[in-house]
Coordinates of N, CA and C in Angstrom, one line a residue:
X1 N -36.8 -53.5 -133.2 CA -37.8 -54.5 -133.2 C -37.3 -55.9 -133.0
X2 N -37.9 -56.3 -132.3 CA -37.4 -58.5 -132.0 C -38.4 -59.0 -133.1
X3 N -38.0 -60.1 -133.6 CA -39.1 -60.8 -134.3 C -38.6 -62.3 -134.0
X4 N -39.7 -63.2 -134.1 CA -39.3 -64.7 -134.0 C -39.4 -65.0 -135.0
X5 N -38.2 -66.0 -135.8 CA -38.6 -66.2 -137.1 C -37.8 -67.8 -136.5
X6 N -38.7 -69.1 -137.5 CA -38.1 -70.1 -137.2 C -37.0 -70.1 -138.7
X7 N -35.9 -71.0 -138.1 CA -34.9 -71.0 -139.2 C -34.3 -72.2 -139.3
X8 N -34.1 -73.3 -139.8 CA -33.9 -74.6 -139.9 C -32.3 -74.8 -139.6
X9 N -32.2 -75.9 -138.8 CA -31.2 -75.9 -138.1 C -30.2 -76.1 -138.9
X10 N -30.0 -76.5 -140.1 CA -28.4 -76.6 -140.9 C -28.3 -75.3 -141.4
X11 N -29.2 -74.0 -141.9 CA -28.9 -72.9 -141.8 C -28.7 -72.4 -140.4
X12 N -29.1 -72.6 -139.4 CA -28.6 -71.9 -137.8 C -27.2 -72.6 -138.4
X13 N -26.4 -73.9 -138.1 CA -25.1 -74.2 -138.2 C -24.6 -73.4 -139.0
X14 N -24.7 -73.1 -140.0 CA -24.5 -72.0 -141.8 C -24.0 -70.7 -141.1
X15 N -24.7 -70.2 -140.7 CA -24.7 -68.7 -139.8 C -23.8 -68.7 -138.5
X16 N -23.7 -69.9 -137.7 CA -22.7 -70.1 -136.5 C -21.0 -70.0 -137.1
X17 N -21.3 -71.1 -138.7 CA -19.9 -70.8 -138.5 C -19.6 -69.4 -139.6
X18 N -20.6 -68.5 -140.2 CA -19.7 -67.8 -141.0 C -19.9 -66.2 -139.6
X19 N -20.7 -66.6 -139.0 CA -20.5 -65.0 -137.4 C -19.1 -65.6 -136.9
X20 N -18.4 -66.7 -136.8 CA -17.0 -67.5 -135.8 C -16.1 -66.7 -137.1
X21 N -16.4 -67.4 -138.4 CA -15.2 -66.8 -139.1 C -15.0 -65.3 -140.0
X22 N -16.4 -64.3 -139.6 CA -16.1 -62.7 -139.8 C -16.1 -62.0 -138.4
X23 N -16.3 -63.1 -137.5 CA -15.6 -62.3 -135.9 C -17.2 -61.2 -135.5
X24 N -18.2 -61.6 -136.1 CA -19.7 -60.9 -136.1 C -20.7 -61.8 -135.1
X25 N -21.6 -61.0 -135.1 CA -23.1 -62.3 -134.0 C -23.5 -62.4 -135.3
X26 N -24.5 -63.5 -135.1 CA -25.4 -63.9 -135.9 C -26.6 -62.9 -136.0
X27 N -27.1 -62.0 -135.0 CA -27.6 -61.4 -135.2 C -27.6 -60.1 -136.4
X28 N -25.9 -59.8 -136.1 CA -25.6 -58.9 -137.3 C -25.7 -59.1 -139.0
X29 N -25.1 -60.6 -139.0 CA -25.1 -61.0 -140.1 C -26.6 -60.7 -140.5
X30 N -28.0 -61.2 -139.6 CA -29.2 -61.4 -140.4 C -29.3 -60.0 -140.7
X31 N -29.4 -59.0 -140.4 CA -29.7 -57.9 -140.2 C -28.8 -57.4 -141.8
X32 N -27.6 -57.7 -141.9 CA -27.2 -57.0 -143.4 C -27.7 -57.9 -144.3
X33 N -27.9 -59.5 -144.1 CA -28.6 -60.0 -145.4 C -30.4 -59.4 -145.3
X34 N -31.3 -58.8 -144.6 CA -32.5 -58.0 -144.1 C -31.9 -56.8 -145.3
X35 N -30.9 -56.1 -144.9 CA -30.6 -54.8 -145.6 C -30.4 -55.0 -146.9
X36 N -29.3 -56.1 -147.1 CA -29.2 -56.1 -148.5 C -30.6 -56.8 -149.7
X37 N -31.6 -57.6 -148.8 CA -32.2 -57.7 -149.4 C -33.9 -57.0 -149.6
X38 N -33.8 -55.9 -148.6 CA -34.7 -54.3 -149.0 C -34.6 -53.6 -149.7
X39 N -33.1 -53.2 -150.0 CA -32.2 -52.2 -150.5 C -32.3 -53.3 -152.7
X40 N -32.1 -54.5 -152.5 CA -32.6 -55.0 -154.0 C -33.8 -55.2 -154.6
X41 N -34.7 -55.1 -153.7 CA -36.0 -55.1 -153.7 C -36.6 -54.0 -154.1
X42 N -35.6 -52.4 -154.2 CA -36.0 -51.3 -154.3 C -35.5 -50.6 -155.5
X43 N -34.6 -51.6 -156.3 CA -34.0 -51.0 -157.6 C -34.9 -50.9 -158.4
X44 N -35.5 -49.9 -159.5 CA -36.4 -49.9 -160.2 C -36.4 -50.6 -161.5
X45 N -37.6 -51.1 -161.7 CA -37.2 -51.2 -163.6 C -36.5 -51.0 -163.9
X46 N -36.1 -49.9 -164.5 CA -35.1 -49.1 -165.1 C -33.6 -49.5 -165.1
X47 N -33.5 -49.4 -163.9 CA -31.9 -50.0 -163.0 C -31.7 -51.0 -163.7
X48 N -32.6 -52.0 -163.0 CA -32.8 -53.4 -163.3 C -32.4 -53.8 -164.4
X49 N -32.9 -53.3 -165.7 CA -32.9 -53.6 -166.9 C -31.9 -53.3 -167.7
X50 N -30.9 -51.9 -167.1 CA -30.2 -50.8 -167.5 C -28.5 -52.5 -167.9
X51 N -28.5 -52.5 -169.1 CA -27.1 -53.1 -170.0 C -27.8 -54.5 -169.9
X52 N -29.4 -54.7 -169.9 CA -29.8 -56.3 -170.3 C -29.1 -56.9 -171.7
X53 N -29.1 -56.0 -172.9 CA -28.7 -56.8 -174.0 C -27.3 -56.2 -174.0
X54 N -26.4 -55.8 -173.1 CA -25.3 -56.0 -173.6 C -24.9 -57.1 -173.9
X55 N -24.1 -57.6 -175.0 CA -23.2 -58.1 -175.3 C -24.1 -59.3 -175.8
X56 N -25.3 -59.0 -175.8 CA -26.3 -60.3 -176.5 C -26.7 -59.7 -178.2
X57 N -27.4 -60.1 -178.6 CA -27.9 -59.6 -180.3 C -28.3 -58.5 -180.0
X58 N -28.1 -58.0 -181.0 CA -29.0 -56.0 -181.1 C -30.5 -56.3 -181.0
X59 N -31.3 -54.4 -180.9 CA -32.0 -55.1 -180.6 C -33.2 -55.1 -182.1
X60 N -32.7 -54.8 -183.2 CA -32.7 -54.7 -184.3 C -33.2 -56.3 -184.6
X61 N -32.0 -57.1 -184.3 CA -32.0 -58.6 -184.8 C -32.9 -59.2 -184.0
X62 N -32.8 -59.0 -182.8 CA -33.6 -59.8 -181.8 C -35.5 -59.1 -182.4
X63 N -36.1 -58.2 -182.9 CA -36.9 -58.0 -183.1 C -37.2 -58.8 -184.6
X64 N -36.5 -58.9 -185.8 CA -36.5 -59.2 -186.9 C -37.1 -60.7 -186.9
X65 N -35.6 -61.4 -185.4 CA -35.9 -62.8 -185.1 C -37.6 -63.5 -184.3
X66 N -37.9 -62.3 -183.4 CA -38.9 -62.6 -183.1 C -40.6 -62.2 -184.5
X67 N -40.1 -61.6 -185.0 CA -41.3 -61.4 -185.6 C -41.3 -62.6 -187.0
X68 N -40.3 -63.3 -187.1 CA -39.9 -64.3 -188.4 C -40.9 -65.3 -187.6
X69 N -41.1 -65.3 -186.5 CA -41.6 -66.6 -185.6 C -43.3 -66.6 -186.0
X70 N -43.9 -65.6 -186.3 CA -45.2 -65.2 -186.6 C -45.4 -65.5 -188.1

């Protein structure tokens, strides 16, 4: 599929020089930031959420703390 999308010209410069310095078209490049940003779009809840409170307060404390607030 073609699509016309307008794109502001200091991002077109942005894109010219990083397709010159991975040796890629600018075409390609949009096309994997397209993929990479479908493909994050599709992680679920779960994923998403999967080690949020690592290394932050339990979740023991963080309930204790929120309910002292009431």
């Amino acid at each position: 599929m073609r699509a016309l999308v307008d794109i502001p010209d200091d991002m077109v410069e942005r894109l010219n020089a990083l397709s010159r310095e991975k040796g890629v078209s600018r075409a390609s490049l949009i096309r994997s930031a397209l993929t990479r940003l479908v493909d994050e779009a599709q992680i679920g809840d779960v994923d998403a959420a999967f080690g949020l409170w690592r290394g932050g307060e339990d979740g023991l404390a963080y309930q204790e703390r929120m309910r002292s607030e009431w």
